[in-house]
Short mmCIF file of C-alpha atoms and ligand atoms in Angstrom, two decimals:
data_model
loop_
_atom_site.label_atom_id
_atom_site.label_comp_id
_atom_site.label_asym_id
_atom_site.label_seq_id
_atom_site.Cartn_x
_atom_site.Cartn_y
_atom_site.Cartn_z
CA MET A 1 0.00 0.00 0.00
CA ILE A 2 2.96 2.36 0.54
CA GLU A 3 5.92 1.90 -1.77
CA PHE A 4 9.13 3.90 -2.22
CA LYS A 5 10.97 3.12 -5.45
CA ASN A 6 14.49 4.50 -5.72
CA VAL A 7 13.49 7.69 -3.96
CA THR A 8 16.01 10.50 -3.74
CA LYS A 9 15.17 13.88 -2.26
CA ILE A 10 17.51 16.79 -2.76
CA PHE A 11 16.78 20.17 -1.22
CA ASN A 12 18.15 23.30 -2.89
CA GLN A 13 19.50 21.32 -5.82
CA ASN A 14 22.49 22.91 -7.57
CA MET A 15 22.75 25.60 -4.92
CA PRO A 16 25.63 26.09 -2.49
CA ASP A 17 23.41 24.75 0.31
CA GLU A 18 22.31 21.62 -1.59
CA THR A 19 21.23 18.84 0.81
CA VAL A 20 20.68 15.22 -0.17
CA ALA A 21 18.04 14.32 2.43
CA LEU A 22 17.21 10.86 1.01
CA LYS A 23 19.39 8.72 -1.24
CA ASP A 24 17.91 5.91 -3.33
CA ILE A 25 15.39 4.65 -0.77
CA ASN A 26 13.32 1.51 -1.39
CA PHE A 27 10.75 0.03 0.96
CA PHE A 28 7.26 -1.38 1.10
CA VAL A 29 4.59 -1.16 3.79
CA GLU A 30 1.54 -3.45 3.67
CA ASP A 31 -1.97 -2.46 4.76
CA GLY A 32 -2.43 -2.63 8.51
CA GLU A 33 1.25 -2.55 9.40
CA ILE A 34 2.57 -0.52 12.34
CA VAL A 35 5.96 0.82 11.31
CA LEU A 36 8.72 2.30 13.41
CA LEU A 37 10.75 4.81 11.39
CA LYS A 38 13.94 5.41 13.28
CA GLY A 39 17.15 7.32 12.76
CA PRO A 40 19.16 10.15 14.29
CA SER A 41 18.25 13.82 13.93
CA GLY A 42 18.60 14.99 10.34
CA SER A 43 18.55 11.45 8.90
CA GLY A 44 15.44 12.07 6.78
CA LYS A 45 12.49 10.79 8.82
CA SER A 46 10.27 13.86 8.42
CA THR A 47 11.19 14.00 4.75
CA ILE A 48 9.90 10.43 4.28
CA LEU A 49 6.62 11.24 6.04
CA SER A 50 6.04 14.37 3.97
CA LEU A 51 6.59 12.37 0.77
CA ILE A 52 4.00 9.79 1.85
CA ALA A 53 1.54 12.57 2.65
CA ALA A 54 2.18 14.17 -0.76
CA LEU A 55 3.32 17.33 1.03
CA SER A 56 6.45 17.23 -1.08
CA LYS A 57 7.72 15.38 -4.15
CA PRO A 58 10.84 13.29 -4.64
CA THR A 59 13.63 14.67 -6.81
CA PHE A 60 14.03 11.20 -8.35
CA GLY A 61 12.05 7.99 -7.99
CA GLU A 62 8.46 7.21 -7.22
CA VAL A 63 6.16 7.09 -4.20
CA VAL A 64 2.99 5.00 -4.48
CA VAL A 65 0.34 5.20 -1.74
CA ASP A 66 -2.97 3.34 -1.92
CA GLY A 67 -2.37 2.65 -5.60
CA GLU A 68 -1.89 6.35 -6.30
CA ARG A 69 1.41 7.66 -7.64
CA VAL A 70 1.50 10.54 -5.19
CA SER A 71 4.89 11.68 -6.46
CA LYS A 72 3.15 12.67 -9.69
CA LEU A 73 0.03 14.31 -8.26
CA PRO A 74 -0.60 17.97 -9.04
CA ASP A 75 -0.99 20.07 -5.88
CA ASN A 76 -4.78 20.30 -5.87
CA PHE A 77 -5.10 16.52 -6.21
CA ALA A 78 -2.45 16.05 -3.54
CA ALA A 79 -4.58 18.03 -1.08
CA LEU A 80 -7.60 15.91 -1.92
CA PHE A 81 -5.56 12.72 -1.59
CA ARG A 82 -4.36 13.83 1.84
CA ARG A 83 -7.84 14.57 3.07
CA ARG A 84 -9.07 11.13 2.02
CA HIS A 85 -6.16 8.96 3.03
CA ILE A 86 -3.83 10.59 5.54
CA GLY A 87 -4.01 11.53 9.21
CA PHE A 88 -1.00 13.46 10.48
CA ILE A 89 0.14 13.78 14.09
CA PHE A 90 2.82 16.45 14.19
CA GLN A 91 5.84 16.92 16.36
CA LYS A 92 4.66 19.10 19.28
CA PHE A 93 1.11 18.47 18.00
CA ASN A 94 0.71 21.80 16.14
CA LEU A 95 -2.63 22.55 17.76
CA ILE A 96 -4.00 26.06 17.25
CA SER A 97 -3.75 27.36 20.80
CA GLU A 98 -6.45 30.04 20.56
CA LEU A 99 -9.02 27.60 19.18
CA THR A 100 -11.02 25.11 21.23
CA VAL A 101 -10.60 21.34 21.19
CA PHE A 102 -13.65 20.97 18.93
CA GLU A 103 -12.46 23.70 16.55
CA ASN A 104 -9.02 22.12 16.27
CA ILE A 105 -10.42 18.67 15.65
CA VAL A 106 -12.70 19.71 12.79
CA VAL A 107 -9.94 21.57 10.90
CA PRO A 108 -9.26 18.62 8.53
CA LEU A 109 -12.99 18.46 7.67
CA ILE A 110 -13.42 22.10 6.69
CA PRO A 111 -12.49 21.84 3.00
CA GLY A 112 -14.90 18.90 2.57
CA ASN A 113 -18.57 19.00 1.70
CA PHE A 114 -19.83 17.88 5.09
CA SER A 115 -22.98 19.23 6.67
CA LYS A 116 -22.81 20.79 10.12
CA ARG A 117 -24.39 17.67 11.54
CA GLU A 118 -21.91 15.34 9.89
CA ILE A 119 -19.05 17.44 11.24
CA GLU A 120 -20.55 17.25 14.74
CA GLU A 121 -20.95 13.49 14.49
CA LYS A 122 -17.44 12.84 13.25
CA ALA A 123 -15.91 15.12 15.89
CA ASN A 124 -18.00 13.60 18.67
CA LYS A 125 -16.93 10.12 17.71
CA VAL A 126 -13.19 10.83 17.94
CA MET A 127 -13.51 13.07 21.01
CA LYS A 128 -15.25 10.23 22.80
CA LYS A 129 -12.81 7.62 21.59
CA PHE A 130 -9.75 9.58 22.68
CA GLU A 131 -11.30 10.81 25.93
CA ILE A 132 -11.26 14.54 25.27
CA GLU A 133 -15.02 15.16 25.02
CA HIS A 134 -15.16 16.88 28.42
CA LYS A 135 -12.73 19.57 27.17
CA ARG A 136 -14.66 20.24 23.97
CA ASP A 137 -14.95 24.02 24.43
CA GLN A 138 -11.61 24.68 26.12
CA LYS A 139 -8.89 26.49 24.22
CA THR A 140 -6.09 24.03 23.58
CA LYS A 141 -3.50 26.36 25.17
CA ASN A 142 -5.12 25.50 28.51
CA LEU A 143 -4.84 21.74 28.11
CA SER A 144 -2.39 19.45 29.87
CA GLY A 145 0.25 17.62 27.81
CA GLY A 146 -1.78 14.43 27.80
CA GLU A 147 -4.95 16.24 26.76
CA GLN A 148 -3.11 17.98 23.93
CA GLN A 149 -1.83 14.60 22.83
CA ARG A 150 -5.34 13.11 22.75
CA CYS A 151 -6.69 16.17 20.94
CA ALA A 152 -3.97 15.87 18.29
CA ILE A 153 -4.71 12.17 17.83
CA ALA A 154 -8.43 12.88 17.54
CA ARG A 155 -7.77 15.54 14.91
CA ALA A 156 -5.61 13.12 12.89
CA LEU A 157 -8.36 10.48 12.96
CA VAL A 158 -11.43 12.65 12.35
CA ASN A 159 -11.45 12.12 8.59
CA ASP A 160 -11.13 8.35 9.11
CA PRO A 161 -7.86 8.05 7.16
CA ASP A 162 -6.44 4.64 6.29
CA ILE A 163 -2.89 5.84 6.96
CA VAL A 164 -1.79 7.62 10.12
CA LEU A 165 1.61 9.32 10.16
CA ALA A 166 3.10 10.48 13.45
CA ASP A 167 6.26 12.58 13.46
CA GLU A 168 8.02 12.24 16.82
CA PRO A 169 4.70 12.28 18.64
CA THR A 170 6.29 11.85 22.05
CA ALA A 171 9.18 14.29 21.65
CA ASN A 172 8.09 16.47 24.57
CA LEU A 173 6.16 13.98 26.67
CA ASP A 174 7.19 12.17 29.82
CA GLU A 175 7.51 8.39 29.90
CA LYS A 176 3.97 7.77 31.11
CA LEU A 177 2.40 9.83 28.33
CA SER A 178 4.73 8.29 25.76
CA LEU A 179 3.59 4.80 26.71
CA ASN A 180 0.03 6.09 26.71
CA PHE A 181 0.55 7.09 23.09
CA LEU A 182 1.34 3.48 22.23
CA LYS A 183 -1.93 2.45 23.87
CA PHE A 184 -3.76 4.70 21.41
CA VAL A 185 -1.69 3.29 18.55
CA GLU A 186 -2.93 -0.14 19.59
CA GLU A 187 -6.51 1.11 19.21
CA ILE A 188 -5.78 2.63 15.82
CA LYS A 189 -4.16 -0.64 14.77
CA ASN A 190 -7.27 -2.55 15.78
CA GLU A 191 -9.24 -0.48 13.29
CA GLY A 192 -6.99 -1.89 10.57
CA LYS A 193 -5.22 1.36 9.82
CA THR A 194 -1.61 1.60 8.71
CA VAL A 195 0.53 3.60 11.12
CA ILE A 196 4.03 4.99 10.65
CA ILE A 197 5.72 6.55 13.65
CA SER A 198 8.97 8.44 13.32
CA THR A 199 10.96 8.58 16.53
CA HIS A 200 14.32 8.37 18.16
CA ASP A 201 12.70 7.61 21.49
CA PRO A 202 14.35 4.39 22.79
CA LEU A 203 11.14 3.72 24.68
CA PHE A 204 9.63 2.62 21.37
CA PHE A 205 12.47 0.39 20.24
CA ASP A 206 11.85 -3.37 20.40
CA ASN A 207 8.17 -2.82 21.18
CA PRO A 208 6.14 -5.80 19.90
CA ILE A 209 3.43 -3.51 18.53
CA PHE A 210 5.61 -2.74 15.50
CA THR A 211 5.42 -5.08 12.51
CA LYS A 212 8.32 -3.43 10.72
CA VAL A 213 11.30 -1.21 11.50
CA ILE A 214 12.67 1.13 8.86
CA GLU A 215 15.98 2.55 9.96
CA ILE A 216 17.70 5.39 8.15
CA ASN A 217 20.98 7.14 8.61
CA LYS A 218 22.11 10.16 6.61
CA GLY A 219 19.33 9.59 4.11
CA ARG A 220 20.13 5.93 3.44
CA LEU A 221 18.35 2.79 4.57
CA VAL A 222 20.31 0.88 7.21
N1 LIG B 301 12.86 22.37 3.49
C1 LIG B 301 14.15 22.03 3.59
N2 LIG B 301 15.10 22.74 2.97
C2 LIG B 301 16.39 22.39 3.06
N3 LIG B 301 16.85 21.31 3.74
C3 LIG B 301 15.94 20.57 4.38
C4 LIG B 301 14.54 20.88 4.34
N4 LIG B 301 13.88 19.94 5.08
C5 LIG B 301 14.82 19.10 5.54
N5 LIG B 301 16.05 19.45 5.12
C6 LIG B 301 17.32 18.75 5.42
O1 LIG B 301 17.15 17.38 5.06
C7 LIG B 301 17.77 16.52 6.02
C8 LIG B 301 16.72 15.57 6.61
O2 LIG B 301 15.81 16.33 7.38
P1 LIG B 301 14.58 15.68 8.16
O3 LIG B 301 13.80 16.80 8.70
O4 LIG B 301 13.89 14.73 7.26
O5 LIG B 301 15.33 14.87 9.33
P2 LIG B 301 14.69 14.10 10.58
O6 LIG B 301 15.23 12.71 10.55
O7 LIG B 301 13.23 14.27 10.58
O8 LIG B 301 15.35 14.87 11.81
P3 LIG B 301 14.75 15.19 13.29
O9 LIG B 301 14.85 13.90 14.07
O10 LIG B 301 15.67 16.24 13.81
O11 LIG B 301 13.34 15.68 13.12
C9 LIG B 301 18.42 17.44 7.05
O12 LIG B 301 19.77 17.61 6.69
C10 LIG B 301 17.66 18.74 6.90
O13 LIG B 301 18.46 19.83 7.24
MG1 LIG B 302 11.91 15.23 11.87
#
């Protein structure tokens, strides 16, 4: 379902600050897998996730996601593809601090053609599932770390994506909340979704929840 074929990503090509972020990467992820994407800082983890989400395009090679050659999608189709297929949990969550939990969660639904009622239903479902319903009308700047985490997970899942990408989701969480995150991953897994988690948190290494480990170093597969 996710395939990288000879993917190279070069930033600022032919400029003095040219950076080869990924070099000739090949891998395959099946439906329903839970993948650990690991590597040191600057190794190319975020770059891989943004290619899967069609947020950027490879310089060479091909990325295929859900049968779609996302590396060839024009921008407007890429946005549509993302809305249908991808849920993204960002490093430090990227919640909009002045908006409420509910308002943050429905952000991915706004460009769609959903009625007010459908939006309510979808938001209620994920708020309940990730135990953040009681904070519905609180601004997210007033939430605890764990609540922000659950809000970010709910927002990533609100459009019922088949692929969930998490970029260092536990970077600023303590050990208890980090392990809690894996509990939620377990739930997402049980819905049959494909999950890719980028991290250098040793807490995640050797965890049996992962069906595959993709390790990169300096833009190359280890
Ligand atoms: N937009 C960009 N322009 C120029 N260089 C970039 C850009 N994005 C990433 N890079 C470079 O590409 C390389 C890989 O970056 P990437 O963000 O994928 O690493 P990472 O593994 O996610 O690191 P971290 O663990 O610190 O988040 C780095 O050398 C980085 O400086
Ligand atoms: Mg990164």
